[in-house]
PDB file of C-alpha atoms and ligand atoms in Angstrom:
ATOM      1  CA  MET A   4      38.740  31.532 102.452  1.00  0.00           C
ATOM      2  CA  ALA A   5      37.975  28.373 104.457  1.00  0.00           C
ATOM      3  CA  THR A   6      39.167  25.112 102.983  1.00  0.00           C
ATOM      4  CA  MET A   7      39.083  21.418 103.826  1.00  0.00           C
ATOM      5  CA  ARG A   8      41.261  18.492 102.794  1.00  0.00           C
ATOM      6  CA  LEU A   9      39.968  16.136 100.115  1.00  0.00           C
ATOM      7  CA  ASP A  10      41.524  12.735  99.473  1.00  0.00           C
ATOM      8  CA  ILE A  11      40.105  10.569  96.712  1.00  0.00           C
ATOM      9  CA  ILE A  12      41.583   7.070  96.870  1.00  0.00           C
ATOM     10  CA  THR A  13      41.016   3.848  94.893  1.00  0.00           C
ATOM     11  CA  ALA A  14      42.602   0.449  95.478  1.00  0.00           C
ATOM     12  CA  GLU A  15      45.043   1.367  92.665  1.00  0.00           C
ATOM     13  CA  LYS A  16      46.068   4.965  93.449  1.00  0.00           C
ATOM     14  CA  ILE A  17      45.503   8.358  95.011  1.00  0.00           C
ATOM     15  CA  VAL A  18      43.352  10.147  92.379  1.00  0.00           C
ATOM     16  CA  TYR A  19      43.165  13.519  94.098  1.00  0.00           C
ATOM     17  CA  SER A  20      44.619  15.025  97.308  1.00  0.00           C
ATOM     18  CA  ASP A  21      44.419  18.738  97.993  1.00  0.00           C
ATOM     19  CA  GLU A  22      42.850  21.539  99.937  1.00  0.00           C
ATOM     20  CA  VAL A  23      39.500  22.491  98.455  1.00  0.00           C
ATOM     21  CA  SER A  24      36.611  24.867  99.065  1.00  0.00           C
ATOM     22  CA  SER A  25      33.688  22.618  98.228  1.00  0.00           C
ATOM     23  CA  VAL A  26      32.722  19.109  97.091  1.00  0.00           C
ATOM     24  CA  VAL A  27      29.517  17.942  95.464  1.00  0.00           C
ATOM     25  CA  ALA A  28      29.289  14.142  95.444  1.00  0.00           C
ATOM     26  CA  PRO A  29      26.749  11.585  94.092  1.00  0.00           C
ATOM     27  CA  GLY A  30      25.509  10.170  97.374  1.00  0.00           C
ATOM     28  CA  SER A  31      23.391   6.995  97.234  1.00  0.00           C
ATOM     29  CA  ALA A  32      20.468   8.955  98.627  1.00  0.00           C
ATOM     30  CA  GLY A  33      21.027  11.977  96.398  1.00  0.00           C
ATOM     31  CA  GLN A  34      23.431  14.757  95.622  1.00  0.00           C
ATOM     32  CA  LEU A  35      25.586  15.795  98.570  1.00  0.00           C
ATOM     33  CA  GLY A  36      27.184  19.203  98.995  1.00  0.00           C
ATOM     34  CA  ILE A  37      30.050  19.551 101.473  1.00  0.00           C
ATOM     35  CA  LEU A  38      31.645  22.788 102.673  1.00  0.00           C
ATOM     36  CA  PRO A  39      34.511  23.276 105.120  1.00  0.00           C
ATOM     37  CA  ASN A  40      33.815  22.358 108.776  1.00  0.00           C
ATOM     38  CA  HIS A  41      30.966  20.012 107.829  1.00  0.00           C
ATOM     39  CA  ALA A  42      29.578  17.757 110.514  1.00  0.00           C
ATOM     40  CA  PRO A  43      30.996  14.186 110.631  1.00  0.00           C
ATOM     41  CA  LEU A  44      29.351  11.994 107.985  1.00  0.00           C
ATOM     42  CA  LEU A  45      29.731   8.538 106.482  1.00  0.00           C
ATOM     43  CA  THR A  46      27.747   7.658 103.403  1.00  0.00           C
ATOM     44  CA  SER A  47      27.931   5.490 100.322  1.00  0.00           C
ATOM     45  CA  LEU A  48      28.195   6.808  96.801  1.00  0.00           C
ATOM     46  CA  LYS A  49      26.573   5.802  93.545  1.00  0.00           C
ATOM     47  CA  PRO A  50      28.174   6.081  90.064  1.00  0.00           C
ATOM     48  CA  GLY A  51      28.248   9.659  88.897  1.00  0.00           C
ATOM     49  CA  GLU A  52      29.909  13.033  88.802  1.00  0.00           C
ATOM     50  CA  LEU A  53      32.053  14.486  91.612  1.00  0.00           C
ATOM     51  CA  LYS A  54      32.581  18.250  91.500  1.00  0.00           C
ATOM     52  CA  VAL A  55      35.435  19.831  93.366  1.00  0.00           C
ATOM     53  CA  LEU A  56      35.940  23.573  93.703  1.00  0.00           C
ATOM     54  CA  LYS A  57      39.486  24.856  94.448  1.00  0.00           C
ATOM     55  CA  GLU A  58      40.437  28.482  94.249  1.00  0.00           C
ATOM     56  CA  GLY A  59      37.456  29.251  92.002  1.00  0.00           C
ATOM     57  CA  GLU A  60      38.440  26.455  89.565  1.00  0.00           C
ATOM     58  CA  GLU A  61      36.099  23.453  89.067  1.00  0.00           C
ATOM     59  CA  TYR A  62      37.481  19.918  88.774  1.00  0.00           C
ATOM     60  CA  ILE A  63      35.207  17.088  87.644  1.00  0.00           C
ATOM     61  CA  ILE A  64      35.826  13.405  88.506  1.00  0.00           C
ATOM     62  CA  ALA A  65      33.841  10.318  87.551  1.00  0.00           C
ATOM     63  CA  VAL A  66      33.283   7.842  90.370  1.00  0.00           C
ATOM     64  CA  SER A  67      31.726   4.426  90.087  1.00  0.00           C
ATOM     65  CA  GLY A  68      30.597   4.099  93.703  1.00  0.00           C
ATOM     66  CA  GLY A  69      32.292   3.718  97.119  1.00  0.00           C
ATOM     67  CA  PHE A  70      32.222   5.577 100.411  1.00  0.00           C
ATOM     68  CA  LEU A  71      32.595   9.179 101.546  1.00  0.00           C
ATOM     69  CA  GLU A  72      33.595  10.125 105.069  1.00  0.00           C
ATOM     70  CA  VAL A  73      33.813  13.613 106.571  1.00  0.00           C
ATOM     71  CA  LEU A  74      35.766  13.864 109.767  1.00  0.00           C
ATOM     72  CA  ARG A  75      37.606  16.866 111.334  1.00  0.00           C
ATOM     73  CA  ASN A  76      37.530  18.912 108.142  1.00  0.00           C
ATOM     74  CA  VAL A  77      38.897  16.031 106.037  1.00  0.00           C
ATOM     75  CA  VAL A  78      36.790  14.495 103.280  1.00  0.00           C
ATOM     76  CA  THR A  79      37.970  10.981 102.354  1.00  0.00           C
ATOM     77  CA  ILE A  80      36.474   9.247  99.359  1.00  0.00           C
ATOM     78  CA  LEU A  81      37.241   5.553  98.978  1.00  0.00           C
ATOM     79  CA  ALA A  82      36.064   4.943  95.461  1.00  0.00           C
ATOM     80  CA  ASP A  83      35.641   1.699  93.549  1.00  0.00           C
ATOM     81  CA  THR A  84      37.112   3.546  90.543  1.00  0.00           C
ATOM     82  CA  ALA A  85      37.650   7.249  89.948  1.00  0.00           C
ATOM     83  CA  GLU A  86      38.967   9.175  86.934  1.00  0.00           C
ATOM     84  CA  ARG A  87      39.555  12.870  86.487  1.00  0.00           C
ATOM     85  CA  ALA A  88      37.622  14.157  83.492  1.00  0.00           C
ATOM     86  CA  GLU A  89      40.759  14.819  81.480  1.00  0.00           C
ATOM     87  CA  ASP A  90      41.969  11.212  82.090  1.00  0.00           C
ATOM     88  CA  ILE A  91      38.834   9.586  80.750  1.00  0.00           C
ATOM     89  CA  ASP A  92      39.196   7.742  77.444  1.00  0.00           C
ATOM     90  CA  PHE A  93      35.885   8.848  75.900  1.00  0.00           C
ATOM     91  CA  GLU A  94      35.847   6.228  73.155  1.00  0.00           C
ATOM     92  CA  ARG A  95      36.567   3.456  75.680  1.00  0.00           C
ATOM     93  CA  ALA A  96      33.740   4.634  77.925  1.00  0.00           C
ATOM     94  CA  GLU A  97      31.330   4.843  74.955  1.00  0.00           C
ATOM     95  CA  ALA A  98      32.267   1.327  73.810  1.00  0.00           C
ATOM     96  CA  ALA A  99      31.800   0.007  77.391  1.00  0.00           C
ATOM     97  CA  MET A 100      28.420   1.717  77.570  1.00  0.00           C
ATOM     98  CA  LYS A 101      27.322   0.189  74.293  1.00  0.00           C
ATOM     99  CA  ARG A 102      28.430  -3.333  75.392  1.00  0.00           C
ATOM    100  CA  ALA A 103      26.690  -2.961  78.764  1.00  0.00           C
ATOM    101  CA  GLN A 104      23.505  -1.621  77.097  1.00  0.00           C
ATOM    102  CA  ASP A 105      23.497  -4.566  74.655  1.00  0.00           C
ATOM    103  CA  LYS A 106      23.831  -7.040  77.574  1.00  0.00           C
ATOM    104  CA  VAL A 107      21.050  -5.370  79.567  1.00  0.00           C
ATOM    105  CA  ASN A 108      18.790  -5.506  76.483  1.00  0.00           C
ATOM    106  CA  SER A 109      19.671  -9.111  75.659  1.00  0.00           C
ATOM    107  CA  SER A 110      17.466 -12.036  76.624  1.00  0.00           C
ATOM    108  CA  ASP A 111      20.491 -14.245  77.472  1.00  0.00           C
ATOM    109  CA  SER A 112      19.533 -16.036  80.676  1.00  0.00           C
ATOM    110  CA  ASP A 113      23.278 -16.731  81.511  1.00  0.00           C
ATOM    111  CA  MET A 114      23.893 -13.007  81.663  1.00  0.00           C
ATOM    112  CA  ASP A 115      24.452 -11.435  85.122  1.00  0.00           C
ATOM    113  CA  LEU A 116      21.917  -8.569  84.854  1.00  0.00           C
ATOM    114  CA  GLU A 117      23.092  -6.792  88.020  1.00  0.00           C
ATOM    115  CA  LYS A 118      26.734  -6.813  86.794  1.00  0.00           C
ATOM    116  CA  ALA A 119      25.659  -5.467  83.423  1.00  0.00           C
ATOM    117  CA  ILE A 120      23.615  -2.653  85.046  1.00  0.00           C
ATOM    118  CA  GLN A 121      26.594  -1.686  87.241  1.00  0.00           C
ATOM    119  CA  ALA A 122      28.874  -1.611  84.116  1.00  0.00           C
ATOM    120  CA  LEU A 123      26.239   0.529  82.352  1.00  0.00           C
ATOM    121  CA  LYS A 124      26.117   2.991  85.230  1.00  0.00           C
ATOM    122  CA  ARG A 125      29.931   3.194  85.466  1.00  0.00           C
ATOM    123  CA  SER A 126      30.353   3.840  81.768  1.00  0.00           C
ATOM    124  CA  GLN A 127      27.457   6.360  81.651  1.00  0.00           C
ATOM    125  CA  ALA A 128      29.120   8.323  84.470  1.00  0.00           C
ATOM    126  CA  ARG A 129      32.428   8.383  82.522  1.00  0.00           C
ATOM    127  CA  VAL A 130      30.719   9.452  79.271  1.00  0.00           C
ATOM    128  CA  TYR A 131      28.751  12.194  81.083  1.00  0.00           C
ATOM    129  CA  VAL A 132      31.818  13.595  82.845  1.00  0.00           C
ATOM    130  CA  SER A 133      33.949  13.441  79.745  1.00  0.00           C
ATOM    131  CA  LYS A 134      31.262  15.276  77.715  1.00  0.00           C
ATOM    132  CA  ARG A 135      30.982  17.958  80.400  1.00  0.00           C
ATOM    133  CA  LYS A 136      34.744  18.460  80.213  1.00  0.00           C
ATOM    134  CA  ARG A 137      34.592  18.741  76.428  1.00  0.00           C
ATOM    135  CA  ALA A 138      31.739  21.215  76.621  1.00  0.00           C
ATOM    136  CA  SER A 139      33.523  23.450  79.171  1.00  0.00           C
ATOM    137  CA  LYS A 140      36.667  23.367  77.046  1.00  0.00           C
ATOM    138  CA  SER A 141      34.888  24.450  73.916  1.00  0.00           C
ATOM    139  CA  LYS A 142      33.125  27.258  75.886  1.00  0.00           C
ATOM    140  CA  ALA A 143      36.483  28.548  77.035  1.00  0.00           C
ATOM    141  CA  LYS A 144      37.693  28.891  73.396  1.00  0.00           C
TER     142      LYS A 144
HETATM  143  P1  ATP B  30      36.103  -1.349  80.396  1.00  0.00           P
HETATM  144  O1  ATP B  30      35.127  -2.372  79.955  1.00  0.00           O
HETATM  145  O2  ATP B  30      36.319  -0.295  79.381  1.00  0.00           O
HETATM  146  O3  ATP B  30      37.373  -1.891  81.024  1.00  0.00           O
HETATM  147  P2  ATP B  30      35.036  -1.071  83.054  1.00  0.00           P
HETATM  148  O4  ATP B  30      33.869  -0.302  83.538  1.00  0.00           O
HETATM  149  O5  ATP B  30      34.905  -2.576  83.104  1.00  0.00           O
HETATM  150  O6  ATP B  30      35.393  -0.583  81.574  1.00  0.00           O
HETATM  151  P3  ATP B  30      36.544  -0.782  85.427  1.00  0.00           P
HETATM  152  O7  ATP B  30      36.696  -2.228  85.850  1.00  0.00           O
HETATM  153  O8  ATP B  30      35.519   0.020  86.132  1.00  0.00           O
HETATM  154  O9  ATP B  30      36.291  -0.647  83.852  1.00  0.00           O
HETATM  155  O10 ATP B  30      37.955  -0.028  85.590  1.00  0.00           O
HETATM  156  C1  ATP B  30      39.188  -0.680  85.407  1.00  0.00           C
HETATM  157  C2  ATP B  30      40.260   0.402  85.423  1.00  0.00           C
HETATM  158  O11 ATP B  30      40.212   1.162  84.177  1.00  0.00           O
HETATM  159  C3  ATP B  30      40.120   1.413  86.546  1.00  0.00           C
HETATM  160  O12 ATP B  30      41.447   1.832  86.909  1.00  0.00           O
HETATM  161  C4  ATP B  30      39.373   2.579  85.879  1.00  0.00           C
HETATM  162  O13 ATP B  30      39.692   3.826  86.522  1.00  0.00           O
HETATM  163  C5  ATP B  30      39.965   2.530  84.459  1.00  0.00           C
HETATM  164  N1  ATP B  30      38.951   2.966  83.430  1.00  0.00           N
HETATM  165  C6  ATP B  30      37.818   2.326  83.099  1.00  0.00           C
HETATM  166  N2  ATP B  30      37.235   2.940  82.047  1.00  0.00           N
HETATM  167  C7  ATP B  30      38.021   4.031  81.777  1.00  0.00           C
HETATM  168  C8  ATP B  30      37.926   5.071  80.778  1.00  0.00           C
HETATM  169  N3  ATP B  30      36.962   5.133  79.873  1.00  0.00           N
HETATM  170  N4  ATP B  30      38.951   5.998  80.725  1.00  0.00           N
HETATM  171  C9  ATP B  30      39.994   5.916  81.609  1.00  0.00           C
HETATM  172  N5  ATP B  30      40.080   4.960  82.557  1.00  0.00           N
HETATM  173  C10 ATP B  30      39.117   3.996  82.659  1.00  0.00           C
END
């Protein structure tokens, strides 16, 4: 079966690096599906869920934004932050979401609304991905 290389990198670490059969990414302009031998592409990402299929197994990763490049059968994702579903601290993400939501709802004029919205989107993506992982775990039981 055809595969392509996928590298997911942040400023801190290599989050994922392997041969995979498909990638579905949260592109800024909408969901983006990539299969092996895809045409060259450079696009930005929004906060959301990244789905990776490898040997019939699905891996879910939360990303908070960044860039995705496809070149010569290599998909490179330079992410602002990225966490595999199993590495997400659900309680931390929920607490961050609540804090960000409170900020967005507040009438404090000193508050940086754009920053608060970004924090809200990041934490929502983590909560969503972590919940999906929990749901697929309980289905497997
Ligand atoms: P918090 O307020 O909880 O720190 P944040 O959105 O401000 O959340 P970031 O600045 O986006 O956090 O990320 C800082 C580092 O912490 C990154 O390495 C990121 O991958 C990691 N991180 C953030 N939230 C979580 C989480 N809920 N579980 C695991 N790692 C996380």
